PDB file of C-alpha atoms in Angstrom:
ATOM      1  CA  MET U  13      72.695  90.942 182.788  1.00  0.00           C
ATOM      2  CA  GLU U  14      75.973  91.084 180.889  1.00  0.00           C
ATOM      3  CA  HIS U  15      77.535  88.008 179.057  1.00  0.00           C
ATOM      4  CA  LEU U  16      80.232  86.066 180.672  1.00  0.00           C
ATOM      5  CA  ILE U  17      83.833  87.444 180.678  1.00  0.00           C
ATOM      6  CA  ILE U  18      85.415  84.646 179.085  1.00  0.00           C
ATOM      7  CA  ASP U  19      89.094  85.352 179.843  1.00  0.00           C
ATOM      8  CA  VAL U  20      88.358  85.258 183.649  1.00  0.00           C
ATOM      9  CA  SER U  21      87.878  81.559 183.334  1.00  0.00           C
ATOM     10  CA  THR U  22      90.843  80.609 180.788  1.00  0.00           C
ATOM     11  CA  PRO U  23      92.782  77.843 182.454  1.00  0.00           C
ATOM     12  CA  THR U  24      96.639  78.303 182.854  1.00  0.00           C
ATOM     13  CA  PHE U  25      98.688  77.551 179.851  1.00  0.00           C
ATOM     14  CA  GLN U  26     101.257  74.621 179.823  1.00  0.00           C
ATOM     15  CA  THR U  27     103.837  76.444 177.846  1.00  0.00           C
ATOM     16  CA  ASP U  28     105.237  79.757 177.011  1.00  0.00           C
ATOM     17  CA  ILE U  29     103.386  80.819 173.742  1.00  0.00           C
ATOM     18  CA  SER U  30     103.930  84.630 174.153  1.00  0.00           C
ATOM     19  CA  ARG U  31     106.050  84.799 171.028  1.00  0.00           C
ATOM     20  CA  LEU U  32     103.156  82.982 169.019  1.00  0.00           C
ATOM     21  CA  THR U  33     100.414  85.248 170.595  1.00  0.00           C
ATOM     22  CA  SER U  34     102.412  88.178 169.629  1.00  0.00           C
ATOM     23  CA  VAL U  35     102.450  87.441 166.136  1.00  0.00           C
ATOM     24  CA  ALA U  36      98.747  86.338 165.961  1.00  0.00           C
ATOM     25  CA  GLU U  37      97.823  89.728 167.766  1.00  0.00           C
ATOM     26  CA  GLU U  38      99.866  91.736 165.291  1.00  0.00           C
ATOM     27  CA  THR U  39      98.353  90.234 162.249  1.00  0.00           C
ATOM     28  CA  GLY U  40      94.961  89.113 163.475  1.00  0.00           C
ATOM     29  CA  ASN U  41      95.278  85.958 161.375  1.00  0.00           C
ATOM     30  CA  GLU U  42      94.970  82.263 162.582  1.00  0.00           C
ATOM     31  CA  PRO U  43      98.293  80.970 163.911  1.00  0.00           C
ATOM     32  CA  ASP U  44      99.857  78.125 162.074  1.00  0.00           C
ATOM     33  CA  PHE U  45      98.965  75.128 164.529  1.00  0.00           C
ATOM     34  CA  LEU U  46     100.421  72.233 162.431  1.00  0.00           C
ATOM     35  CA  SER U  47     104.132  73.309 163.190  1.00  0.00           C
ATOM     36  CA  LEU U  48     103.543  73.262 166.785  1.00  0.00           C
ATOM     37  CA  ASN U  49     104.047  70.234 169.362  1.00  0.00           C
ATOM     38  CA  THR U  50     101.015  68.920 171.212  1.00  0.00           C
ATOM     39  CA  GLN U  51     101.067  71.179 174.348  1.00  0.00           C
ATOM     40  CA  GLN U  52     101.817  74.275 172.268  1.00  0.00           C
ATOM     41  CA  ARG U  53      98.814  73.408 169.896  1.00  0.00           C
ATOM     42  CA  GLN U  54      96.612  72.929 172.751  1.00  0.00           C
ATOM     43  CA  ASP U  55      97.446  76.290 174.436  1.00  0.00           C
ATOM     44  CA  LEU U  56      97.426  78.150 171.260  1.00  0.00           C
ATOM     45  CA  THR U  57      94.063  76.941 170.503  1.00  0.00           C
ATOM     46  CA  VAL U  58      92.441  78.129 173.746  1.00  0.00           C
ATOM     47  CA  TRP U  59      94.288  81.417 173.369  1.00  0.00           C
ATOM     48  CA  TRP U  60      93.099  81.924 169.755  1.00  0.00           C
ATOM     49  CA  VAL U  61      89.358  80.964 170.809  1.00  0.00           C
ATOM     50  CA  ARG U  62      89.525  83.514 173.607  1.00  0.00           C
ATOM     51  CA  TYR U  63      91.028  86.111 171.236  1.00  0.00           C
ATOM     52  CA  LEU U  64      88.408  85.836 168.771  1.00  0.00           C
ATOM     53  CA  MET U  65      85.637  86.018 171.221  1.00  0.00           C
ATOM     54  CA  LEU U  66      87.141  88.977 172.761  1.00  0.00           C
ATOM     55  CA  HIS U  67      87.317  90.615 169.300  1.00  0.00           C
ATOM     56  CA  ASP U  68      83.567  89.673 168.616  1.00  0.00           C
ATOM     57  CA  ARG U  69      84.622  87.014 165.892  1.00  0.00           C
ATOM     58  CA  ASP U  70      82.284  84.627 167.540  1.00  0.00           C
ATOM     59  CA  SER U  71      81.591  82.421 164.384  1.00  0.00           C
ATOM     60  CA  GLU U  72      85.357  81.980 163.891  1.00  0.00           C
ATOM     61  CA  ALA U  73      85.638  81.111 167.413  1.00  0.00           C
ATOM     62  CA  ALA U  74      82.741  78.744 167.247  1.00  0.00           C
ATOM     63  CA  SER U  75      84.439  76.892 164.239  1.00  0.00           C
ATOM     64  CA  CYS U  76      87.709  76.442 166.145  1.00  0.00           C
ATOM     65  CA  ILE U  77      86.094  75.129 169.149  1.00  0.00           C
ATOM     66  CA  ASP U  78      84.061  72.539 166.891  1.00  0.00           C
ATOM     67  CA  ASN U  79      87.057  71.444 165.133  1.00  0.00           C
ATOM     68  CA  ALA U  80      88.932  70.777 168.443  1.00  0.00           C
ATOM     69  CA  VAL U  81      86.060  69.119 170.552  1.00  0.00           C
ATOM     70  CA  PHE U  82      84.809  66.871 167.514  1.00  0.00           C
ATOM     71  CA  ASN U  83      88.405  65.763 167.080  1.00  0.00           C
ATOM     72  CA  ASP U  84      89.442  62.250 168.716  1.00  0.00           C
ATOM     73  CA  GLU U  85      92.448  63.888 170.003  1.00  0.00           C
ATOM     74  CA  ILE U  86      90.141  66.034 172.335  1.00  0.00           C
ATOM     75  CA  ASN U  87      90.242  62.906 174.734  1.00  0.00           C
ATOM     76  CA  GLU U  88      94.137  63.364 175.268  1.00  0.00           C
ATOM     77  CA  TRP U  89      93.848  67.132 176.180  1.00  0.00           C
ATOM     78  CA  PRO U  90      93.900  68.495 179.703  1.00  0.00           C
ATOM     79  CA  LEU U  91      90.439  68.164 181.256  1.00  0.00           C
ATOM     80  CA  LEU U  92      90.319  71.920 182.174  1.00  0.00           C
ATOM     81  CA  PHE U  93      91.029  72.848 178.648  1.00  0.00           C
ATOM     82  CA  HIS U  94      88.408  70.540 177.139  1.00  0.00           C
ATOM     83  CA  SER U  95      85.702  71.794 179.582  1.00  0.00           C
ATOM     84  CA  TRP U  96      86.796  75.532 179.065  1.00  0.00           C
ATOM     85  CA  LEU U  97      86.138  74.815 175.356  1.00  0.00           C
ATOM     86  CA  TRP U  98      82.640  73.800 175.792  1.00  0.00           C
ATOM     87  CA  LEU U  99      82.027  76.665 178.200  1.00  0.00           C
ATOM     88  CA  ALA U 100      83.127  79.039 175.418  1.00  0.00           C
ATOM     89  CA  ARG U 101      80.939  77.404 172.940  1.00  0.00           C
ATOM     90  CA  MET U 102      78.154  77.832 175.448  1.00  0.00           C
ATOM     91  CA  SER U 103      78.837  81.441 175.511  1.00  0.00           C
ATOM     92  CA  THR U 104      78.687  81.729 171.635  1.00  0.00           C
ATOM     93  CA  PHE U 105      75.153  79.972 171.795  1.00  0.00           C
ATOM     94  CA  ILE U 106      73.995  82.419 174.646  1.00  0.00           C
ATOM     95  CA  LYS U 107      75.070  85.268 172.535  1.00  0.00           C
ATOM     96  CA  ASN U 108      72.995  83.981 169.585  1.00  0.00           C
ATOM     97  CA  SER U 109      69.990  83.165 171.929  1.00  0.00           C
ATOM     98  CA  ASP U 110      70.499  79.452 171.158  1.00  0.00           C
ATOM     99  CA  TYR U 111      69.688  78.491 174.721  1.00  0.00           C
ATOM    100  CA  ILE U 112      68.777  74.570 174.049  1.00  0.00           C
ATOM    101  CA  LEU U 113      72.204  74.125 172.413  1.00  0.00           C
ATOM    102  CA  ALA U 114      73.769  76.110 175.375  1.00  0.00           C
ATOM    103  CA  LEU U 115      72.395  73.827 177.725  1.00  0.00           C
ATOM    104  CA  GLY U 116      73.882  70.965 175.659  1.00  0.00           C
ATOM    105  CA  SER U 117      77.257  72.680 175.678  1.00  0.00           C
ATOM    106  CA  ALA U 118      76.984  73.167 179.561  1.00  0.00           C
ATOM    107  CA  GLU U 119      76.330  69.487 179.869  1.00  0.00           C
ATOM    108  CA  ASN U 120      79.354  68.535 177.824  1.00  0.00           C
ATOM    109  CA  ALA U 121      81.459  70.824 180.050  1.00  0.00           C
ATOM    110  CA  LEU U 122      80.121  69.081 183.212  1.00  0.00           C
ATOM    111  CA  ASN U 123      80.723  65.587 181.774  1.00  0.00           C
ATOM    112  CA  VAL U 124      84.327  66.677 181.484  1.00  0.00           C
ATOM    113  CA  LEU U 125      84.578  68.541 185.019  1.00  0.00           C
ATOM    114  CA  VAL U 126      83.414  65.613 186.885  1.00  0.00           C
ATOM    115  CA  GLU U 127      86.534  63.841 185.839  1.00  0.00           C
ATOM    116  CA  VAL U 128      88.741  66.552 187.323  1.00  0.00           C
ATOM    117  CA  THR U 129      90.494  65.065 190.578  1.00  0.00           C
ATOM    118  CA  ASN U 130      91.637  68.415 192.076  1.00  0.00           C
ATOM    119  CA  LYS U 131      88.379  70.178 192.626  1.00  0.00           C
ATOM    120  CA  ARG U 132      89.865  72.814 194.570  1.00  0.00           C
ATOM    121  CA  ASN U 133      92.189  73.982 191.879  1.00  0.00           C
ATOM    122  CA  GLU U 134      91.517  77.864 191.025  1.00  0.00           C
ATOM    123  CA  ASP U 135      91.107  77.294 187.235  1.00  0.00           C
ATOM    124  CA  PHE U 136      88.586  74.540 188.262  1.00  0.00           C
ATOM    125  CA  LEU U 137      86.803  76.827 190.406  1.00  0.00           C
ATOM    126  CA  ALA U 138      86.960  79.673 187.844  1.00  0.00           C
ATOM    127  CA  ILE U 139      85.373  77.460 185.088  1.00  0.00           C
ATOM    128  CA  LEU U 140      82.630  76.045 187.390  1.00  0.00           C
ATOM    129  CA  ALA U 141      81.671  79.513 188.734  1.00  0.00           C
ATOM    130  CA  SER U 142      81.482  80.807 185.000  1.00  0.00           C
ATOM    131  CA  LEU U 143      79.407  77.889 183.979  1.00  0.00           C
ATOM    132  CA  LEU U 144      76.961  78.567 186.844  1.00  0.00           C
ATOM    133  CA  TYR U 145      76.853  82.372 185.592  1.00  0.00           C
ATOM    134  CA  ASN U 146      76.194  81.141 182.179  1.00  0.00           C
ATOM    135  CA  LEU U 147      73.323  78.698 183.283  1.00  0.00           C
ATOM    136  CA  ALA U 148      71.730  81.484 185.115  1.00  0.00           C
ATOM    137  CA  ILE U 149      71.737  83.680 182.147  1.00  0.00           C
ATOM    138  CA  VAL U 150      69.953  80.734 180.226  1.00  0.00           C
ATOM    139  CA  HIS U 151      67.465  79.745 182.748  1.00  0.00           C
ATOM    140  CA  SER U 152      66.685  83.689 183.342  1.00  0.00           C
ATOM    141  CA  GLN U 153      66.080  83.912 179.589  1.00  0.00           C
ATOM    142  CA  THR U 154      64.122  80.935 179.383  1.00  0.00           C
ATOM    143  CA  ASP U 155      61.630  81.839 182.476  1.00  0.00           C
ATOM    144  CA  ASP U 156      63.020  79.286 184.760  1.00  0.00           C
ATOM    145  CA  ASN U 157      63.953  82.006 187.343  1.00  0.00           C
ATOM    146  CA  SER U 158      63.878  80.017 190.536  1.00  0.00           C
ATOM    147  CA  ARG U 159      66.939  77.797 188.856  1.00  0.00           C
ATOM    148  CA  ALA U 160      68.664  80.965 187.658  1.00  0.00           C
ATOM    149  CA  VAL U 161      68.498  82.353 191.218  1.00  0.00           C
ATOM    150  CA  LYS U 162      69.971  79.019 192.752  1.00  0.00           C
ATOM    151  CA  GLU U 163      72.854  79.189 189.976  1.00  0.00           C
ATOM    152  CA  LEU U 164      73.501  82.519 190.456  1.00  0.00           C
ATOM    153  CA  THR U 165      73.907  82.581 194.137  1.00  0.00           C
ATOM    154  CA  LYS U 166      76.162  79.459 193.709  1.00  0.00           C
ATOM    155  CA  ALA U 167      78.291  81.442 191.277  1.00  0.00           C
ATOM    156  CA  GLN U 168      78.524  84.524 193.583  1.00  0.00           C
ATOM    157  CA  LYS U 169      79.657  82.428 196.550  1.00  0.00           C
ATOM    158  CA  LEU U 170      82.437  80.570 194.374  1.00  0.00           C
ATOM    159  CA  LEU U 171      83.547  83.894 193.039  1.00  0.00           C
ATOM    160  CA  GLU U 172      83.665  85.438 196.569  1.00  0.00           C
ATOM    161  CA  ARG U 173      86.258  82.702 197.394  1.00  0.00           C
ATOM    162  CA  LEU U 174      88.190  83.263 194.221  1.00  0.00           C
ATOM    163  CA  VAL U 175      88.445  86.895 194.772  1.00  0.00           C
ATOM    164  CA  LYS U 176      90.245  86.161 198.079  1.00  0.00           C
ATOM    165  CA  ARG U 177      92.921  84.235 196.188  1.00  0.00           C
ATOM    166  CA  ASP U 178      93.132  86.544 193.253  1.00  0.00           C
ATOM    167  CA  SER U 179      91.188  89.810 193.373  1.00  0.00           C
ATOM    168  CA  ALA U 180      92.817  91.373 190.108  1.00  0.00           C
ATOM    169  CA  ARG U 181      91.642  88.217 188.207  1.00  0.00           C
ATOM    170  CA  PHE U 182      88.121  87.610 189.522  1.00  0.00           C
ATOM    171  CA  SER U 183      86.919  91.127 191.038  1.00  0.00           C
ATOM    172  CA  ALA U 184      85.160  92.170 187.714  1.00  0.00           C
ATOM    173  CA  MET U 185      83.419  88.882 187.445  1.00  0.00           C
ATOM    174  CA  LEU U 186      81.984  89.003 191.009  1.00  0.00           C
ATOM    175  CA  VAL U 187      80.953  92.649 190.372  1.00  0.00           C
ATOM    176  CA  HIS U 188      79.011  91.404 187.231  1.00  0.00           C
ATOM    177  CA  ALA U 189      77.536  88.465 189.162  1.00  0.00           C
ATOM    178  CA  VAL U 190      76.248  91.040 191.860  1.00  0.00           C
ATOM    179  CA  GLU U 191      74.861  93.189 188.896  1.00  0.00           C
ATOM    180  CA  ALA U 192      72.919  90.232 187.541  1.00  0.00           C
ATOM    181  CA  SER U 193      71.268  89.991 190.927  1.00  0.00           C
ATOM    182  CA  THR U 194      69.169  93.181 189.950  1.00  0.00           C
ATOM    183  CA  SER U 195      67.623  91.272 187.062  1.00  0.00           C
ATOM    184  CA  ILE U 196      67.383  87.624 188.434  1.00  0.00           C
ATOM    185  CA  TYR U 197      66.465  88.367 191.953  1.00  0.00           C
ATOM    186  CA  LYS U 198      62.824  89.436 191.385  1.00  0.00           C
ATOM    187  CA  ASN U 199      62.271  90.118 195.180  1.00  0.00           C
ATOM    188  CA  ARG U 200      63.458  93.582 195.888  1.00  0.00           C
ATOM    189  CA  ALA U 201      64.359  92.586 199.442  1.00  0.00           C
ATOM    190  CA  ASN U 202      66.758  89.905 198.150  1.00  0.00           C
ATOM    191  CA  GLN U 203      68.233  92.291 195.742  1.00  0.00           C
ATOM    192  CA  MET U 204      69.103  94.828 198.537  1.00  0.00           C
ATOM    193  CA  ASN U 205      70.468  92.095 200.802  1.00  0.00           C
ATOM    194  CA  ILE U 206      72.920  90.974 197.978  1.00  0.00           C
ATOM    195  CA  LEU U 207      73.901  94.393 197.358  1.00  0.00           C
ATOM    196  CA  ALA U 208      74.363  95.013 201.160  1.00  0.00           C
ATOM    197  CA  HIS U 209      76.407  91.840 201.332  1.00  0.00           C
ATOM    198  CA  TYR U 210      78.787  92.770 198.575  1.00  0.00           C
ATOM    199  CA  GLN U 211      79.080  96.409 199.492  1.00  0.00           C
ATOM    200  CA  HIS U 212      82.209  96.368 201.288  1.00  0.00           C
ATOM    201  CA  THR U 213      83.779  94.203 198.420  1.00  0.00           C
ATOM    202  CA  THR U 214      82.393  96.494 195.688  1.00  0.00           C
ATOM    203  CA  GLU U 215      83.867  99.724 197.462  1.00  0.00           C
ATOM    204  CA  LEU U 216      87.335  97.944 197.825  1.00  0.00           C
ATOM    205  CA  TYR U 217      87.233  97.514 194.089  1.00  0.00           C
ATOM    206  CA  THR U 218      86.229 101.225 193.529  1.00  0.00           C
ATOM    207  CA  ALA U 219      89.103 102.095 195.643  1.00  0.00           C
ATOM    208  CA  MET U 220      91.542  99.797 193.773  1.00  0.00           C
ATOM    209  CA  LEU U 221      90.165 101.579 190.497  1.00  0.00           C
ATOM    210  CA  ASN U 222      91.094 105.056 191.866  1.00  0.00           C
ATOM    211  CA  GLU U 223      94.575 103.844 192.228  1.00  0.00           C
ATOM    212  CA  GLY U 224      94.674 102.628 188.547  1.00  0.00           C
ATOM    213  CA  GLY U 225      92.618  99.367 188.575  1.00  0.00           C
ATOM    214  CA  ALA U 226      91.621  97.107 185.721  1.00  0.00           C
ATOM    215  CA  GLU U 227      89.305  98.300 182.968  1.00  0.00           C
ATOM    216  CA  LYS U 228      87.056  95.319 183.093  1.00  0.00           C
ATOM    217  CA  THR U 229      86.455  96.111 186.809  1.00  0.00           C
ATOM    218  CA  ARG U 230      85.469  99.513 185.921  1.00  0.00           C
ATOM    219  CA  GLU U 231      83.005  98.361 183.149  1.00  0.00           C
ATOM    220  CA  ALA U 232      81.545  96.027 185.616  1.00  0.00           C
ATOM    221  CA  LEU U 233      80.931  98.641 188.081  1.00  0.00           C
ATOM    222  CA  GLU U 234      79.426 100.945 185.490  1.00  0.00           C
ATOM    223  CA  ASN U 235      77.048  98.223 184.479  1.00  0.00           C
ATOM    224  CA  LEU U 236      76.124  97.595 188.205  1.00  0.00           C
ATOM    225  CA  ILE U 237      75.350 101.361 188.374  1.00  0.00           C
ATOM    226  CA  ASP U 238      73.144 101.191 185.249  1.00  0.00           C
ATOM    227  CA  SER U 239      71.267  98.240 186.529  1.00  0.00           C
ATOM    228  CA  LEU U 240      70.612  99.813 190.000  1.00  0.00           C
ATOM    229  CA  LYS U 241      69.148 103.016 188.210  1.00  0.00           C
ATOM    230  CA  ASN U 242      67.158 100.873 186.022  1.00  0.00           C
ATOM    231  CA  GLU U 243      65.674  99.184 188.927  1.00  0.00           C
ATOM    232  CA  GLY U 244      64.950 102.472 190.509  1.00  0.00           C
ATOM    233  CA  ASP U 245      63.391 103.795 187.415  1.00  0.00           C
ATOM    234  CA  LEU U 246      61.221 100.522 187.486  1.00  0.00           C
ATOM    235  CA  LEU U 247      60.049 100.888 191.044  1.00  0.00           C
ATOM    236  CA  LEU U 248      59.274 104.611 190.424  1.00  0.00           C
ATOM    237  CA  GLN U 249      56.914 103.633 187.620  1.00  0.00           C
ATOM    238  CA  MET U 250      55.365 101.241 189.890  1.00  0.00           C
ATOM    239  CA  GLY U 251      54.668 103.897 192.429  1.00  0.00           C
ATOM    240  CA  ASN U 252      57.305 102.533 194.895  1.00  0.00           C
ATOM    241  CA  ALA U 253      59.210 105.861 195.422  1.00  0.00           C
ATOM    242  CA  ARG U 254      60.764 104.502 198.796  1.00  0.00           C
ATOM    243  CA  GLY U 255      62.145 101.550 197.163  1.00  0.00           C
ATOM    244  CA  ALA U 256      63.361 103.514 194.069  1.00  0.00           C
ATOM    245  CA  VAL U 257      65.275 105.804 196.654  1.00  0.00           C
ATOM    246  CA  LYS U 258      67.327 102.855 197.887  1.00  0.00           C
ATOM    247  CA  PHE U 259      68.460 102.088 194.489  1.00  0.00           C
ATOM    248  CA  TYR U 260      69.117 105.471 193.353  1.00  0.00           C
ATOM    249  CA  THR U 261      71.072 106.127 196.495  1.00  0.00           C
ATOM    250  CA  LYS U 262      73.305 103.128 196.087  1.00  0.00           C
ATOM    251  CA  SER U 263      73.739 103.906 192.412  1.00  0.00           C
ATOM    252  CA  LEU U 264      74.982 107.278 193.192  1.00  0.00           C
ATOM    253  CA  ARG U 265      77.205 106.009 195.961  1.00  0.00           C
ATOM    254  CA  TYR U 266      79.132 103.818 193.701  1.00  0.00           C
ATOM    255  CA  GLN U 267      79.251 106.342 190.831  1.00  0.00           C
ATOM    256  CA  LYS U 268      80.906 108.873 193.336  1.00  0.00           C
ATOM    257  CA  LYS U 269      83.713 106.298 194.098  1.00  0.00           C
ATOM    258  CA  ILE U 270      84.306 105.657 190.568  1.00  0.00           C
ATOM    259  CA  SER U 271      84.561 109.445 189.766  1.00  0.00           C
ATOM    260  CA  ASN U 272      85.496 112.330 192.148  1.00  0.00           C
ATOM    261  CA  THR U 273      83.980 115.131 189.949  1.00  0.00           C
ATOM    262  CA  MET U 274      80.277 115.827 189.298  1.00  0.00           C
ATOM    263  CA  GLY U 275      79.625 115.119 185.624  1.00  0.00           C
ATOM    264  CA  GLU U 276      76.622 114.215 183.561  1.00  0.00           C
ATOM    265  CA  ARG U 277      76.281 110.727 184.743  1.00  0.00           C
ATOM    266  CA  GLU U 278      76.189 112.147 188.300  1.00  0.00           C
ATOM    267  CA  LEU U 279      73.569 114.820 187.342  1.00  0.00           C
ATOM    268  CA  THR U 280      71.364 112.071 185.740  1.00  0.00           C
ATOM    269  CA  LEU U 281      71.481 109.798 188.809  1.00  0.00           C
ATOM    270  CA  SER U 282      70.849 112.776 191.103  1.00  0.00           C
ATOM    271  CA  ILE U 283      67.823 114.109 189.290  1.00  0.00           C
ATOM    272  CA  ALA U 284      66.479 110.442 189.375  1.00  0.00           C
ATOM    273  CA  LEU U 285      66.939 110.441 193.139  1.00  0.00           C
ATOM    274  CA  ALA U 286      65.242 114.054 193.566  1.00  0.00           C
ATOM    275  CA  LYS U 287      62.250 112.477 191.419  1.00  0.00           C
ATOM    276  CA  ALA U 288      61.785 109.653 193.871  1.00  0.00           C
ATOM    277  CA  LEU U 289      62.253 111.968 196.993  1.00  0.00           C
ATOM    278  CA  ILE U 290      59.758 114.423 196.063  1.00  0.00           C
ATOM    279  CA  ARG U 291      57.093 111.803 196.064  1.00  0.00           C
ATOM    280  CA  LEU U 292      57.709 111.154 199.724  1.00  0.00           C
ATOM    281  CA  VAL U 293      55.910 113.709 201.988  1.00  0.00           C
ATOM    282  CA  ASN U 294      58.793 113.568 204.548  1.00  0.00           C
ATOM    283  CA  ARG U 295      61.508 114.031 201.974  1.00  0.00           C
ATOM    284  CA  ARG U 296      60.003 116.691 199.656  1.00  0.00           C
ATOM    285  CA  ALA U 297      62.133 119.542 201.288  1.00  0.00           C
ATOM    286  CA  ALA U 298      65.399 117.371 200.575  1.00  0.00           C
ATOM    287  CA  ALA U 299      64.308 116.851 197.000  1.00  0.00           C
ATOM    288  CA  GLU U 300      63.793 120.747 196.543  1.00  0.00           C
ATOM    289  CA  GLN U 301      67.160 121.368 198.148  1.00  0.00           C
ATOM    290  CA  LEU U 302      68.837 118.699 196.007  1.00  0.00           C
ATOM    291  CA  LEU U 303      67.190 120.004 192.749  1.00  0.00           C
ATOM    292  CA  ASN U 304      68.333 123.576 193.563  1.00  0.00           C
ATOM    293  CA  SER U 305      71.852 122.457 194.069  1.00  0.00           C
ATOM    294  CA  LEU U 306      71.849 120.420 190.869  1.00  0.00           C
ATOM    295  CA  LEU U 307      70.567 123.566 188.721  1.00  0.00           C
ATOM    296  CA  PRO U 308      74.047 125.307 188.646  1.00  0.00           C
ATOM    297  CA  LEU U 309      75.717 121.868 187.519  1.00  0.00           C
ATOM    298  CA  ALA U 310      73.307 121.435 184.857  1.00  0.00           C
ATOM    299  CA  GLN U 311      73.867 125.124 183.537  1.00  0.00           C
ATOM    300  CA  ARG U 312      77.626 124.573 183.804  1.00  0.00           C
ATOM    301  CA  LEU U 313      77.526 121.408 181.807  1.00  0.00           C
ATOM    302  CA  GLU U 314      75.024 123.131 179.302  1.00  0.00           C
ATOM    303  CA  ALA U 315      72.749 120.133 179.775  1.00  0.00           C
ATOM    304  CA  THR U 316      69.625 121.792 178.317  1.00  0.00           C
ATOM    305  CA  LYS U 317      67.270 118.725 178.694  1.00  0.00           C
ATOM    306  CA  GLU U 318      68.301 118.367 182.316  1.00  0.00           C
ATOM    307  CA  ILE U 319      67.953 122.063 183.145  1.00  0.00           C
ATOM    308  CA  ALA U 320      64.371 121.976 181.708  1.00  0.00           C
ATOM    309  CA  GLU U 321      63.453 118.898 183.842  1.00  0.00           C
ATOM    310  CA  ILE U 322      64.940 120.335 187.097  1.00  0.00           C
ATOM    311  CA  GLU U 323      62.883 123.606 186.594  1.00  0.00           C
ATOM    312  CA  GLN U 324      59.746 121.555 185.710  1.00  0.00           C
ATOM    313  CA  LEU U 325      60.161 119.373 188.868  1.00  0.00           C
ATOM    314  CA  LEU U 326      60.673 122.636 191.127  1.00  0.00           C
ATOM    315  CA  ASN U 327      57.695 124.423 189.381  1.00  0.00           C
ATOM    316  CA  ASN U 328      55.538 121.234 189.926  1.00  0.00           C
ATOM    317  CA  ARG U 329      56.695 121.030 193.547  1.00  0.00           C
ATOM    318  CA  ASN U 330      55.247 124.716 194.112  1.00  0.00           C
ATOM    319  CA  LYS U 331      52.086 123.998 192.291  1.00  0.00           C
ATOM    320  CA  ASN U 332      51.541 120.867 194.213  1.00  0.00           C
ATOM    321  CA  PHE U 333      52.065 122.850 197.475  1.00  0.00           C
ATOM    322  CA  ASN U 334      49.600 125.452 196.542  1.00  0.00           C
ATOM    323  CA  ILE U 335      47.084 122.876 195.381  1.00  0.00           C
ATOM    324  CA  MET U 336      47.454 121.096 198.768  1.00  0.00           C
ATOM    325  CA  THR U 337      47.041 124.411 200.552  1.00  0.00           C
ATOM    326  CA  MET U 338      43.830 125.374 198.888  1.00  0.00           C
ATOM    327  CA  LEU U 339      42.352 122.085 199.375  1.00  0.00           C
ATOM    328  CA  LYS U 340      42.928 122.233 203.070  1.00  0.00           C
ATOM    329  CA  GLY U 341      41.329 125.554 203.103  1.00  0.00           C
ATOM    330  CA  LEU U 342      38.062 124.252 201.318  1.00  0.00           C
ATOM    331  CA  SER U 343      37.741 121.053 203.644  1.00  0.00           C
TER     332      SER U 343
END
């Protein structure tokens, strides 16, 4: 499960701070807040916290947030800015596995959010959805899975609404929330239901990517593909080959939409699918056919490990067939 994409929930700035941010981006140094008026200072503080977090400078971001939220002036800040700072602080605590402090930040964020009058505002809903997503992470990590499922489900529904308003802004976050289902929803049937529900949406985003879509959406889809494969691996280890086939098939479907070429990633996923198919009596012929078609690809890619794995699977298939034939002759 991925950490929150913090910039998705950033509220709309009140002023034009592009000149200030370009200077800060160029130098990487903290801006001069003292020379700014109140609104510019508030905007730039939020932007600077986001910048620090996106550049993995979390300790600096935490100090900047603390300086703001524990200052008496915070009571005069826009409510969405104030709540977002607590959301960002919650994210820094989650990255450090400080789940009790993360819950404290969530409570502080909610105390501010309840004061917001326009609860249909896009920025308000974005912060709320992100907060629910963060809470799902915390409760999943602290073994309160039933609560995590409820929070993630609510986050998904909110993000689904937000995507209809602004798909460019919220699509990656929704895909991350769908990907999180593979680890938080322990019931495999529920996992597949969620994946089926969002399949059309996810395929729409893959089509956008092929036309030159956002990098974050691509990253979210790649994480979803990895999670689906991991679930397939787990099911196969547990002896549930039929369930594994479903997850491998879905991961391959998404991967093929991201890339039209057959490369190492497609090869790995296809071999995993073949390993699951070969364990199902009525699908062994399909598994063998798939493996035979993958061998030239593995050779072209000079994938030595995968070539050996394919050949081993094919040899074992023939040995198992011979063993079964001889056993039938003895019975």
